[in-house]
Short mmCIF file of C-alpha atoms in Angstrom, two decimals:
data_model
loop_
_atom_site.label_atom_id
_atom_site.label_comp_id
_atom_site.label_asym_id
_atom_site.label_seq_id
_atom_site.Cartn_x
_atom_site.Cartn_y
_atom_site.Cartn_z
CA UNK A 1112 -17.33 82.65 -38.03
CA UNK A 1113 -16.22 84.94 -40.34
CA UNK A 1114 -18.57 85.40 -43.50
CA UNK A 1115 -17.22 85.05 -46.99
CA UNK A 1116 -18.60 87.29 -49.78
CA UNK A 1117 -18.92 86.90 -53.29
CA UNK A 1118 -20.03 88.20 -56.44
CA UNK A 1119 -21.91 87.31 -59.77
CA UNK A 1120 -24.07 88.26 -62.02
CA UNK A 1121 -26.65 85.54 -62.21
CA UNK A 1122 -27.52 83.81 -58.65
CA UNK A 1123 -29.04 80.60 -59.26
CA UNK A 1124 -30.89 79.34 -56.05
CA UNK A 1125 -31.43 75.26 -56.50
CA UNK A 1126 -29.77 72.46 -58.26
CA UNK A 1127 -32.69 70.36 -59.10
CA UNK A 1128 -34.31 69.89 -63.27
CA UNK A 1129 -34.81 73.63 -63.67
CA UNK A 1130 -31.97 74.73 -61.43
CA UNK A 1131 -29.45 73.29 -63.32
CA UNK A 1132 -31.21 73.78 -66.64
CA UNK A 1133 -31.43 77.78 -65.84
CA UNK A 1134 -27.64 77.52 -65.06
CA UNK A 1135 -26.44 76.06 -68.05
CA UNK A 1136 -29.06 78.48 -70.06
CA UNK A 1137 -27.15 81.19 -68.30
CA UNK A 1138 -23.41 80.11 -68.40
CA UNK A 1139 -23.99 80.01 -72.42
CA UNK A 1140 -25.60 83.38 -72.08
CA UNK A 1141 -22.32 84.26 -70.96
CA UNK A 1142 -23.35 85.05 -67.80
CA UNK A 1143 -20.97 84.44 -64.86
CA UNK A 1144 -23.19 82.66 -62.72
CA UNK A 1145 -23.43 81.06 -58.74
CA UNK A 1146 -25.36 77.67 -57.57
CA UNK A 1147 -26.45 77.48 -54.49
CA UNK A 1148 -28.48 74.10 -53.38
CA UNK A 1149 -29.13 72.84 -49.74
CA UNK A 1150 -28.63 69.06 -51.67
CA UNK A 1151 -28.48 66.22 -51.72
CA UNK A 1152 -27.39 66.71 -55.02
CA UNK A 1153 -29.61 64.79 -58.06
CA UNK A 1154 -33.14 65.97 -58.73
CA UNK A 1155 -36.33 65.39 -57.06
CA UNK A 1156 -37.71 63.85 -59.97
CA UNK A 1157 -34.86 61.22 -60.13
CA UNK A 1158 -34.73 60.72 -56.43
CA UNK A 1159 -38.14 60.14 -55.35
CA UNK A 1160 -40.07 61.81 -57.98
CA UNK A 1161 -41.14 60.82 -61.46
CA UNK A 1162 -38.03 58.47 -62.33
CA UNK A 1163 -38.64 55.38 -59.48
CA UNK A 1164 -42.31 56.09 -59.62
CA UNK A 1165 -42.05 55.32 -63.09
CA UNK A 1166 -40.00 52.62 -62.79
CA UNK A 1167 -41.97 50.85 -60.26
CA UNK A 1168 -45.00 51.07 -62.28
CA UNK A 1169 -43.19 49.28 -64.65
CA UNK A 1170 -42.24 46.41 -62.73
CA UNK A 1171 -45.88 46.09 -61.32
CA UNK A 1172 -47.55 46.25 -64.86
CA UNK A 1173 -45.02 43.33 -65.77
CA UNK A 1174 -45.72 41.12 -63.21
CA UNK A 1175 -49.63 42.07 -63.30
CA UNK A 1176 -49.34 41.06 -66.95
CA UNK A 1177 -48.34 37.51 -66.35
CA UNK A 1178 -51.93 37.01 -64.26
CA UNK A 1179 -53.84 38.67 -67.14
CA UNK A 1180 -52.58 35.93 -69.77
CA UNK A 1181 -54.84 33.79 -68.98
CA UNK A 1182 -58.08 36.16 -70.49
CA UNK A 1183 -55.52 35.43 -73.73
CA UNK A 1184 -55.90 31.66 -73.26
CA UNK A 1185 -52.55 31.07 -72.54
CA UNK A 1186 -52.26 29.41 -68.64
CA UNK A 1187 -49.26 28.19 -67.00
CA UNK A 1188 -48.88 24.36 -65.44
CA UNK A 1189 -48.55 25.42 -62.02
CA UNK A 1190 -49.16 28.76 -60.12
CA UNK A 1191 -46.44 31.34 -59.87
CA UNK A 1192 -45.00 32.82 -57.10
CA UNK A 1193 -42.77 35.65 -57.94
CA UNK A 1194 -40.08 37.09 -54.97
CA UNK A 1195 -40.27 41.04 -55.44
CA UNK A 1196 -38.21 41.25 -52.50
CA UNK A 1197 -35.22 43.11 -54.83
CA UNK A 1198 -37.83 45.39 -56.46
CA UNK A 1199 -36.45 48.53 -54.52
CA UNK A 1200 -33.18 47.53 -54.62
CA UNK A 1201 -33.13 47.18 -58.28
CA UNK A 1202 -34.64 50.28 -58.72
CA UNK A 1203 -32.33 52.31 -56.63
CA UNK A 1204 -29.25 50.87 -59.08
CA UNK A 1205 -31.42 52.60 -62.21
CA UNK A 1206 -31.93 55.54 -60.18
CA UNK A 1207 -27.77 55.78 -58.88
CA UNK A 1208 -27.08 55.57 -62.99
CA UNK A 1209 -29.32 58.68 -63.50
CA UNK A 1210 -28.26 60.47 -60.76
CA UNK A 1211 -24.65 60.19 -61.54
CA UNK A 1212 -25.11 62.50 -64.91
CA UNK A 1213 -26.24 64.95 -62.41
CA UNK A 1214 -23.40 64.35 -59.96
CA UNK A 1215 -20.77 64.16 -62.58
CA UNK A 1216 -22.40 67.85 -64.36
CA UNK A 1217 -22.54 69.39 -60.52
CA UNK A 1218 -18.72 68.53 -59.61
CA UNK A 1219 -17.71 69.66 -63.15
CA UNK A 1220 -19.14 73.40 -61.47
CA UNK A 1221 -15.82 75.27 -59.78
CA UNK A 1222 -16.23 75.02 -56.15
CA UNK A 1223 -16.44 78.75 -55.86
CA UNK A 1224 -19.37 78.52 -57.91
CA UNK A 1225 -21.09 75.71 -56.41
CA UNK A 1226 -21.95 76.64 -52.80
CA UNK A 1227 -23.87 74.66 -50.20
CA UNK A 1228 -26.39 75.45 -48.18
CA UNK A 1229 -29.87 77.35 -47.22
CA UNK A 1230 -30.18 80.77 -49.47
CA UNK A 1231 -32.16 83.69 -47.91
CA UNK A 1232 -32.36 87.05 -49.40
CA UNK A 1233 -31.59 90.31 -47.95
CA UNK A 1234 -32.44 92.24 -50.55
CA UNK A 1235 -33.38 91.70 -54.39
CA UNK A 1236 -29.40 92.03 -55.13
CA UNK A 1237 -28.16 89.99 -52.66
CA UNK A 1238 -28.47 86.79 -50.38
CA UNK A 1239 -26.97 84.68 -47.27
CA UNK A 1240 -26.21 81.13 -47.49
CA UNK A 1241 -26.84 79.72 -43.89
CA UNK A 1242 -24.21 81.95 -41.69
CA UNK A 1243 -21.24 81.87 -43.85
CA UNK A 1244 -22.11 83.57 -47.39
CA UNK A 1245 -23.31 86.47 -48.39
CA UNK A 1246 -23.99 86.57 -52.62
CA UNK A 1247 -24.19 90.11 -54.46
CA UNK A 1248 -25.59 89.88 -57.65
CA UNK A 1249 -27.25 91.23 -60.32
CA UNK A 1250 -30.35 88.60 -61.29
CA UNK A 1251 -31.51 85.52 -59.46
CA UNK A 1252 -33.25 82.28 -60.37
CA UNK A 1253 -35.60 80.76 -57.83
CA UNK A 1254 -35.57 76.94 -58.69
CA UNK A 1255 -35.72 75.46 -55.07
CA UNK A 1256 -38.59 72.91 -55.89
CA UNK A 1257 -41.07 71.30 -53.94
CA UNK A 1258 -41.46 68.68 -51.08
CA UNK A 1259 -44.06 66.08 -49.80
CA UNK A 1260 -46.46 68.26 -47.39
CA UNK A 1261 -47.17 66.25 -44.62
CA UNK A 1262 -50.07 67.37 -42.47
CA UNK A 1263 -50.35 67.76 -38.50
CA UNK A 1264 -52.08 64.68 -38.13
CA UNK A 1265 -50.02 62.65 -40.31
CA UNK A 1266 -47.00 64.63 -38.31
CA UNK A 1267 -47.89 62.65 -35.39
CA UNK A 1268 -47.44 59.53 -36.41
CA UNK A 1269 -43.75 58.58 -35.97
CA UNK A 1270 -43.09 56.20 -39.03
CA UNK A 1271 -44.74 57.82 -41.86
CA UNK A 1272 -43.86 57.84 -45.16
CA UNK A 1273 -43.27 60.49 -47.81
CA UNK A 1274 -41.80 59.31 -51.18
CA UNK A 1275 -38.86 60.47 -49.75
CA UNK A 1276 -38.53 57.93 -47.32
CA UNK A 1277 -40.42 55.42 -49.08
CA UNK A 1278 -37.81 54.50 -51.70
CA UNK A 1279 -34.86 53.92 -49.39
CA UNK A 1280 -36.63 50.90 -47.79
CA UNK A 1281 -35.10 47.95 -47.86
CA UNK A 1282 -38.16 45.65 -48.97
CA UNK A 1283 -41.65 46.60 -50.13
CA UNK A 1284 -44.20 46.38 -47.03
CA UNK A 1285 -46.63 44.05 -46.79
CA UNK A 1286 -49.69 46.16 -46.72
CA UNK A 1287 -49.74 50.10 -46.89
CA UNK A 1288 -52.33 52.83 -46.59
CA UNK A 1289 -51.72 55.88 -48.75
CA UNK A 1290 -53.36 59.09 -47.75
CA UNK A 1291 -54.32 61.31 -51.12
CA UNK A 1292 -55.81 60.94 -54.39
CA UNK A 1293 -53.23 63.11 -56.06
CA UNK A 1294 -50.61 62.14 -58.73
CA UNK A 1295 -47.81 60.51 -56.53
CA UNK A 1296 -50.97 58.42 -54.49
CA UNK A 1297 -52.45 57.06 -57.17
CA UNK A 1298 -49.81 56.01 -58.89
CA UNK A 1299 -48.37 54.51 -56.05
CA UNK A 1300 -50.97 52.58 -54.57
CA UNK A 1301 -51.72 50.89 -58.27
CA UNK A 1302 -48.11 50.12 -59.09
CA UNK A 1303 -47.52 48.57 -54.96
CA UNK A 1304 -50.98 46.85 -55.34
CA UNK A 1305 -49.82 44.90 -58.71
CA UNK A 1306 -46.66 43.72 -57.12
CA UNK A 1307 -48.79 42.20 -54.64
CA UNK A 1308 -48.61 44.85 -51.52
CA UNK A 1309 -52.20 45.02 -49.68
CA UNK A 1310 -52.63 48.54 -50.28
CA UNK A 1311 -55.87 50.95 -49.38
CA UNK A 1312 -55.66 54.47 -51.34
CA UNK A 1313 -57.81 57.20 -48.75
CA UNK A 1314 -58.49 60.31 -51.01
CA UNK A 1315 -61.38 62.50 -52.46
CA UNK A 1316 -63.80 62.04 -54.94
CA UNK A 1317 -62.36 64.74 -56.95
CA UNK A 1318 -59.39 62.02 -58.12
CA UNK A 1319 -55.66 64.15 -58.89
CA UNK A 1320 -56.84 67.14 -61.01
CA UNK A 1321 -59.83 65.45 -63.38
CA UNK A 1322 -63.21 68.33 -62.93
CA UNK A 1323 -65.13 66.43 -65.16
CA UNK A 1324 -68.04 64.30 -63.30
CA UNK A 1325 -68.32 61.90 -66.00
CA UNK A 1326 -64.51 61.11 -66.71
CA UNK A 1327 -64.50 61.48 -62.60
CA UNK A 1328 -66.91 58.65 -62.60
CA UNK A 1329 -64.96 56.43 -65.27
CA UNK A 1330 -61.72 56.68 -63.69
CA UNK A 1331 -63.00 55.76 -60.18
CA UNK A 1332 -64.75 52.74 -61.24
CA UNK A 1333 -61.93 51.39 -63.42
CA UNK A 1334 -59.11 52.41 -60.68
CA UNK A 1335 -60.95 50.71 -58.15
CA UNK A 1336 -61.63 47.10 -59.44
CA UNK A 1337 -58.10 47.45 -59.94
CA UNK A 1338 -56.74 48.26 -56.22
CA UNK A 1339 -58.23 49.42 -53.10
CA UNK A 1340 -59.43 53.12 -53.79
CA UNK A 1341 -61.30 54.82 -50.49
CA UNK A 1342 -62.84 57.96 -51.58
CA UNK A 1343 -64.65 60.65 -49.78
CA UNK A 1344 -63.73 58.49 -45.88
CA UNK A 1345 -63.59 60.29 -42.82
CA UNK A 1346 -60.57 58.61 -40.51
CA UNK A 1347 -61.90 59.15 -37.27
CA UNK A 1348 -58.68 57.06 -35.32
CA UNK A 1349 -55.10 55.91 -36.30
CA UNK A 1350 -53.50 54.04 -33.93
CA UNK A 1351 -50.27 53.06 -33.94
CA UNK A 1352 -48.30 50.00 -33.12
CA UNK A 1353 -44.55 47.99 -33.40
CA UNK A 1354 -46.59 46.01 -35.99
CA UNK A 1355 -48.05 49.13 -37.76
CA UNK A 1356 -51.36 51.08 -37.93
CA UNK A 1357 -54.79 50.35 -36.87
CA UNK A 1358 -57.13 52.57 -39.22
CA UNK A 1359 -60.39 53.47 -38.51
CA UNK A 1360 -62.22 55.30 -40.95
CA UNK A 1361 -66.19 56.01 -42.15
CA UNK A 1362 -66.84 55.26 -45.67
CA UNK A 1363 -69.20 56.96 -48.06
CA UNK A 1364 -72.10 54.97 -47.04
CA UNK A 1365 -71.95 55.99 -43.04
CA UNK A 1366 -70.30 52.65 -41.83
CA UNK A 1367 -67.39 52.43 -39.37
CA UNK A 1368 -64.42 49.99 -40.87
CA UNK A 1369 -61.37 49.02 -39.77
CA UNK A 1370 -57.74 48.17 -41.39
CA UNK A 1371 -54.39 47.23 -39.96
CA UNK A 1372 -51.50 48.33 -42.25
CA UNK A 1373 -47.69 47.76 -41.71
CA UNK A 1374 -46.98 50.88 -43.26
CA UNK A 1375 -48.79 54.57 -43.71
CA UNK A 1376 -47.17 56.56 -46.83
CA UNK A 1377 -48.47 60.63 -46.64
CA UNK A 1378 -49.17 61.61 -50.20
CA UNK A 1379 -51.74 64.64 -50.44
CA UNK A 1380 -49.51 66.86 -52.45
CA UNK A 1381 -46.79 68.97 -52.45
CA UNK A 1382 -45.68 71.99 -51.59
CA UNK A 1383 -43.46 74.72 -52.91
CA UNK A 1384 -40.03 74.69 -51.30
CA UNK A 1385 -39.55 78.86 -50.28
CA UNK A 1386 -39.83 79.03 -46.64
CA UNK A 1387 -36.89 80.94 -45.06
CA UNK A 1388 -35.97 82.74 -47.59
CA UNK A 1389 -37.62 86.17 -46.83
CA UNK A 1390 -39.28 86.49 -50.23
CA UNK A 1391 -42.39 88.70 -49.71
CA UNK A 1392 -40.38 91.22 -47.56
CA UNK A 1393 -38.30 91.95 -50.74
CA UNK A 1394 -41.69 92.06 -52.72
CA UNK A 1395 -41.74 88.51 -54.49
CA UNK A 1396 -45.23 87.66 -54.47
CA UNK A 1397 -47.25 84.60 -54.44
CA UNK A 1398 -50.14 82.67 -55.43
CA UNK A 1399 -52.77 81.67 -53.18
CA UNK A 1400 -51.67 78.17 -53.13
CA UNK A 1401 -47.97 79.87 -51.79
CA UNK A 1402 -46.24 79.89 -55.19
CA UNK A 1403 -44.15 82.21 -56.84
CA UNK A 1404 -46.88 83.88 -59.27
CA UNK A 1405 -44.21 84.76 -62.52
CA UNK A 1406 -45.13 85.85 -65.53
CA UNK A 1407 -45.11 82.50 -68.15
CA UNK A 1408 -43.66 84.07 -71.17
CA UNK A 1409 -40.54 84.93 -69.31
CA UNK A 1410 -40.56 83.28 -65.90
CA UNK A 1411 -40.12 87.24 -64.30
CA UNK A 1412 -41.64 87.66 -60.88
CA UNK A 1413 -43.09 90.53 -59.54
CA UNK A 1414 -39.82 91.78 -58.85
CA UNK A 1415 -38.12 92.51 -62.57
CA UNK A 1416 -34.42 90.98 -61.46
CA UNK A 1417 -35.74 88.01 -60.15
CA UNK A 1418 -36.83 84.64 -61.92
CA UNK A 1419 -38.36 81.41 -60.92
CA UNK A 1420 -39.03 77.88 -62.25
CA UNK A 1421 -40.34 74.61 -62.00
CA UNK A 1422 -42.32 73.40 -58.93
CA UNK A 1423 -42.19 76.79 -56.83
CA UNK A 1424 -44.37 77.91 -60.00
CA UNK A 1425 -47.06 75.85 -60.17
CA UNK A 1426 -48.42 72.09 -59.10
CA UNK A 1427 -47.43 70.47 -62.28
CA UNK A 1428 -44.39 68.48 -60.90
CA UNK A 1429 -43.16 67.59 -64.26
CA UNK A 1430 -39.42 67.54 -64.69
CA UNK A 1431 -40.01 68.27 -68.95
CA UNK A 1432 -42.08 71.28 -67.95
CA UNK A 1433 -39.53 72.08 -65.32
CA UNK A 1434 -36.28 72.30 -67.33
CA UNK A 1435 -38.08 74.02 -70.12
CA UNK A 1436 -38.76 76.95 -67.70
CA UNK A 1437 -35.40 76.48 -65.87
CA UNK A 1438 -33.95 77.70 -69.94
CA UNK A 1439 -36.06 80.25 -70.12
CA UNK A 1440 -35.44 81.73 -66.53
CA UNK A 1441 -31.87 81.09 -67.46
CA UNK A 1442 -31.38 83.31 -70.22
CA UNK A 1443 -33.51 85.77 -69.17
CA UNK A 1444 -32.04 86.45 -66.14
CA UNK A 1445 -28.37 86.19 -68.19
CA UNK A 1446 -30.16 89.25 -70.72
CA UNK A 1447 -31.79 91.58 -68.25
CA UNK A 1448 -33.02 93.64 -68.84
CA UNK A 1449 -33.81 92.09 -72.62
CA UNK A 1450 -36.41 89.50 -72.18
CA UNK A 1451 -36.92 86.91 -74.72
CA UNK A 1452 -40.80 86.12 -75.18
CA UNK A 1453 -41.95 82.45 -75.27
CA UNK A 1454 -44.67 80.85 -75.72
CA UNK A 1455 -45.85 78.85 -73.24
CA UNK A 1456 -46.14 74.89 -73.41
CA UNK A 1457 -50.08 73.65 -73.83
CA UNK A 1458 -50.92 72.79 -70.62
CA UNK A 1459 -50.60 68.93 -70.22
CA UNK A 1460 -50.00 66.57 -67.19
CA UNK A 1461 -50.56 63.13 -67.10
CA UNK A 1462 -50.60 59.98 -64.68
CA UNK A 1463 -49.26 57.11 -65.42
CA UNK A 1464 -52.03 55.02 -63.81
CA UNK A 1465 -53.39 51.76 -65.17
CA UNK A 1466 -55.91 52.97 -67.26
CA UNK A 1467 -53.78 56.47 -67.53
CA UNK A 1468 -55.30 59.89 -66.83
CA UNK A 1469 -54.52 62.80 -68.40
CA UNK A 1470 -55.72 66.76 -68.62
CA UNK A 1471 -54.56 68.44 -71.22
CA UNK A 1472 -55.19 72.80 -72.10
CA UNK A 1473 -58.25 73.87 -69.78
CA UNK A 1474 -60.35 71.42 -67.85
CA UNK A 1475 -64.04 71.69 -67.26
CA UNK A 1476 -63.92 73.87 -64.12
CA UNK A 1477 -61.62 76.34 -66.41
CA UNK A 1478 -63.72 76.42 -69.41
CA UNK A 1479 -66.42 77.49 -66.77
CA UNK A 1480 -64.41 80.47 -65.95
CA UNK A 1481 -63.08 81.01 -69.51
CA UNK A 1482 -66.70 81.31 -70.88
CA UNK A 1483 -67.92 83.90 -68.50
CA UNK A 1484 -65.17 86.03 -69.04
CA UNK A 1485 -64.60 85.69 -73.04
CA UNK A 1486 -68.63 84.95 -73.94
CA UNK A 1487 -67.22 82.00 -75.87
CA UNK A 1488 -68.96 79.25 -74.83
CA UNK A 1489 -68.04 75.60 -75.55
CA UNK A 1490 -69.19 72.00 -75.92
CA UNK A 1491 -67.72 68.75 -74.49
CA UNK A 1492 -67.64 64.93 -75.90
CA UNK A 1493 -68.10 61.99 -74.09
CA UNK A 1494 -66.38 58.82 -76.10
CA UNK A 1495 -66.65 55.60 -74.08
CA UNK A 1496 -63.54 53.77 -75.27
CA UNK A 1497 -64.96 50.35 -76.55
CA UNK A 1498 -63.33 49.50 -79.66
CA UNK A 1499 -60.47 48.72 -81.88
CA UNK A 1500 -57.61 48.84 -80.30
CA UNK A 1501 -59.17 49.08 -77.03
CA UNK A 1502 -61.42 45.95 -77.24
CA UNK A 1503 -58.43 44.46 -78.87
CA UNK A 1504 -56.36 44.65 -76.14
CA UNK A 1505 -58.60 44.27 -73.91
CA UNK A 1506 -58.46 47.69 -72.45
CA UNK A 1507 -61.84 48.72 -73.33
CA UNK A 1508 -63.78 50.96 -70.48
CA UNK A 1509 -61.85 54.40 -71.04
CA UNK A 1510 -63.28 57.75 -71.46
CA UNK A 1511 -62.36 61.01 -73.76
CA UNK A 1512 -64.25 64.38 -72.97
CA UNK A 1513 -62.57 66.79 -75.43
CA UNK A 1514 -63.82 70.44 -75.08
CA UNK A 1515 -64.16 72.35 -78.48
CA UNK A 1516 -65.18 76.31 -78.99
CA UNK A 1517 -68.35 76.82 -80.36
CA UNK A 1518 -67.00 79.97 -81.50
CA UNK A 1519 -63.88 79.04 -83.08
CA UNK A 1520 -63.99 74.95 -83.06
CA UNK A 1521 -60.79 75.17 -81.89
CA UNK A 1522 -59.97 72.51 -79.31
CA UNK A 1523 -59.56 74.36 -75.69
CA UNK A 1524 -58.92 71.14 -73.45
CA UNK A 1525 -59.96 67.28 -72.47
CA UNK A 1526 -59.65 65.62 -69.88
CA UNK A 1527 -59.19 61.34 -70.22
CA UNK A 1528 -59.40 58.14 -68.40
CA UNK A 1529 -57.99 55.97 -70.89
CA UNK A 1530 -55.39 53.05 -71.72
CA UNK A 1531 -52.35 54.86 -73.36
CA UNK A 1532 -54.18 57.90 -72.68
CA UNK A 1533 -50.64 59.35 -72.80
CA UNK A 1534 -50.57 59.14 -76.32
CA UNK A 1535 -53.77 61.17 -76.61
CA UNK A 1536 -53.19 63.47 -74.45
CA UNK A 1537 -49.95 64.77 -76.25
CA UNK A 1538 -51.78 64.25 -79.98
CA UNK A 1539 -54.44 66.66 -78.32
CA UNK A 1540 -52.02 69.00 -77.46
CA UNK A 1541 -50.36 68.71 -80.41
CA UNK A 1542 -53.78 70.21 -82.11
CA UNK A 1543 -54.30 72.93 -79.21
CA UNK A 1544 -50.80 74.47 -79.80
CA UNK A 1545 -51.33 74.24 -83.75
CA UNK A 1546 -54.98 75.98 -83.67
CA UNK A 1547 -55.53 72.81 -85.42
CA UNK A 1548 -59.90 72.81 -85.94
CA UNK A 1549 -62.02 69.80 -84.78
CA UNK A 1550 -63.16 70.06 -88.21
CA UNK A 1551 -59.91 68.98 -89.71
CA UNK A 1552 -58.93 66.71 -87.16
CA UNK A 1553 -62.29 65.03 -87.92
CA UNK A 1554 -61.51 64.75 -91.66
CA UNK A 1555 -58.12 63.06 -90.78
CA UNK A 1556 -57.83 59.12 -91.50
CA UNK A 1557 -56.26 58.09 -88.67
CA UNK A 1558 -54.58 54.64 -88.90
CA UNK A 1559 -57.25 52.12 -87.59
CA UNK A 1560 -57.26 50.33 -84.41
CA UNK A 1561 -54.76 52.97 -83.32
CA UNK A 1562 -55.14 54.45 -79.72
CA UNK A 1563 -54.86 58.22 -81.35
CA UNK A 1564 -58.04 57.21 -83.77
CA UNK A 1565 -59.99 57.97 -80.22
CA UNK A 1566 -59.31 61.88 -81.14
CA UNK A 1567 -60.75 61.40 -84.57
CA UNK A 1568 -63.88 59.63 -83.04
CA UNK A 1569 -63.95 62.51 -80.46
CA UNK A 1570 -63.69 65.12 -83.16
CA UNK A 1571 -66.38 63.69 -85.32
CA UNK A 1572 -68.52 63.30 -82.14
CA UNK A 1573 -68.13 67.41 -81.62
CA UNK A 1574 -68.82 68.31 -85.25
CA UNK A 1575 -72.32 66.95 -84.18
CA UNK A 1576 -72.88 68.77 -81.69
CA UNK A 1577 -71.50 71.94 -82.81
CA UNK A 1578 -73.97 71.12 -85.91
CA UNK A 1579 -77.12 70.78 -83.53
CA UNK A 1580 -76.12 74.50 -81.18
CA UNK A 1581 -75.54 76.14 -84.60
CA UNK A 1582 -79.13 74.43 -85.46
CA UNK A 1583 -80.55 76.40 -81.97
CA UNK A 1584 -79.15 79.56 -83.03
CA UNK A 1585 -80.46 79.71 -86.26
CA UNK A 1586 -84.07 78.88 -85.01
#
């Protein structure tokens, strides 16, 4: 087969949320720029990522609304039995909407610039696509995502799920056991176990990325009054059938149980997708966790001409965080050598779990590390969510640790198990990225029985304790 060759000056490897966001960024740079993607086309996050997760969670919290009215007083005459038997169905047509915008951008690309296939480099100027392209160019964006990691046990089992899979079934299963605590698992299991799926969630006591025993604590006893959460289990057999799995696991007390599930769904986390494309032998390095380690500001790797965004960064796997990188990535790569600094985004991720949980700057097993090598050190709140808008609504049980400098009394972090957590984990942010003090947070009269009045309670709650260490010091 004869081998085509080609030129640009920007190589952009990966047509998912950064991808294309680092090609646009670049195009308007001026830059004459390649794609390369392996497809399909349409991002992870709108495939099987954030998009029908989110969506699904939305049609479980509507129907598990209807069988909470009744803690309102209001009752229906007869019991209802709803058919969820187009839930996946109806989400795919949302999904096909979305991923049209990224069809419709992707054809809009000149063929010659839009090439398909698997990119691996040859050098740090220039790369082959499977066996039939070979790309000079000048600079390169990485933007190749991430995929479900499936491990060798769960490999043996020849019907298992990743999200990938699990959205192009035809019906929800009747009963499902999720392996991992992480984001995709726990969201998962809560939104399949309000549509009225049997579902068992097998995962770790350390719940997603939450380091904070107390929140920890919170968030596993909420989570699991509201679906089947299995946490710190040792599966000693899976066997499997035409009619599904037979599960055999130890639970934390040291007893043997059993469960038969229809379905088995692998959701431990994800993994960066680089493999074949020879990046350490042209001097790209990585992370421990097999990232590419870049440098935030500009998205550079250790190789000047080469950028990278989005999930082959980091474990965030969050599409805003994603195509803010892909920009930057983008016009840097369209400028080198002329970098433009930016600042990086606070740190935030969130799950959209029924109560939600959220991290947001450092977390309590960074702040640990932080102290010893500044000699800051720092104090933490603990505000049980109980009323207002909380006991209002009856979503009363949630938990805010915010961390605060002792130093400074600048907030550094929190971590939350909350109902429309969300909305405090951004308003924390908000006051991380501003250098906004706990002191004048405190002072702020936040509207009452507002969700967001939690950081003002918080705040108050450190200006306390900040008042009692100063109170040490000084004796």
């Amino acid at each position: 087969m004869e081998v085509k060759k080609l030129e640009c000056e920007t190589l952009i490897v990966g047509a998912g949320s950064a991808g294309i966001e680092a090609y646009k960024s670049a195009v308007a740079a001026g830059a004459d720029c390649i794609i390369v993607d392996t497809g399909p086309l349409g991002t992870t996050a709108q495939r099987s990522g954030e998009l029908p997760l989110s969506l699904l969670m939305s049609a479980g919290q509507a129907l598990h609304s209807i069988s909470t009215l009744s803690q309102s007083g209001i009752k229906f005459p007869s019991d209802i039995n709803p058919d969820t038997s187009n839930v996946l169905s109806s989400l795919r047509a949302v999904r096909a909407h979305a991923t049209s915008e990224v069809l419709s951008f992707m054809y809009r690309i000149p063929e010659s610039k839009r090439i398909r296939g698997r990119a691996r480099f040859l050098t740090s100027n220039s790369a082959q696509v499977d066996d039939h392209t070979v790309i000079t160019f000048k600079t390169a964006v990485i933007a190749t995502g991430s995929s479900p990691l499936v491990t060798y046990e769960q490999s043996r089992l020849k019907k298992i799920l990743t999200t990938n899979e699990f959205f192009e079934l035809d019906e929800l299963p009747k009963s499902v056991a999720i392996f991992g605590s992480s984001k995709i698992g726990l969201q998962l299991g809560q939104a399949l176990s309000y549509l009225g799926v049997n579902v068992a969630v097998f995962g770790q006591r350390k719940l997603w990325n939450l380091t904070n025993d107390t929140v920890l604590t919170v968030a596993h006893q909420i989570l699991s009054e509201k679906f089947n959460l299995y946490v710190d289990t040792f599966i000693t057999s899976i066997e499997e059938s035409d009619e599904g799995y037979s599960i055999y696991y130890i639970d934390e007390k040291g007893y043997e149980n059993y469960l038969h599930m229809q379905s088995v769904v692998a959701a431990t986390d994800r993994t960066p997708n680089i493999g074949g494309m020879n990046l350490q032998s042209i001097g790209v390095k990585l992370t421990r966790t097999g990232c590419i380690r870049v440098d935030a500001s500009t998205q550079q790797s250790s190789v000047p001409n080469i950028f990278a965004a989005g999930d082959v960064c980091h474990d965030t796997h969050l599409s805003s965080l994603a195509i803010s990188e892909g920009k930057c990535a983008g016009i840097n790569a369209a400028n080198y050598p002329l970098l433009s600094m930016r600042n990086p985004p606070v740190k935030i991720d969130i799950v959209f779990t029924d109560p939600v949980l959220a991290t947001v700057g450092m977390t309590m097993d960074e702040l640990r590390n932080y102290a010893s090598k500044t000699g800051d050190t720092f104090i933490g709140t603990e505000v049980k969510l109980s009323q207002g808008h909380y006991r209002g609504l009856r979503e009363d049980g949630g938990i805010l640790s915010l961390y605060v400098s002792t130093r400074s009394h600048l907030v550094l972090g929190a971590e939350i198990c909350a109902f429309m957590g969300d909305k405090i984990a951004q308003l924390v942010a908000f006051a991380i990225r501003n250098s906004i003090r706990v002191d004048e947070i405190a002072e702020y009269a936040f509207y009452n029985l507002s969700v967001e009045s939690a950081v003002g309670i918080a705040a108050r709650q450190a200006l306390t304790i900040l008042s009692k260490e100063s109170l040490k010091i000084r004796l």
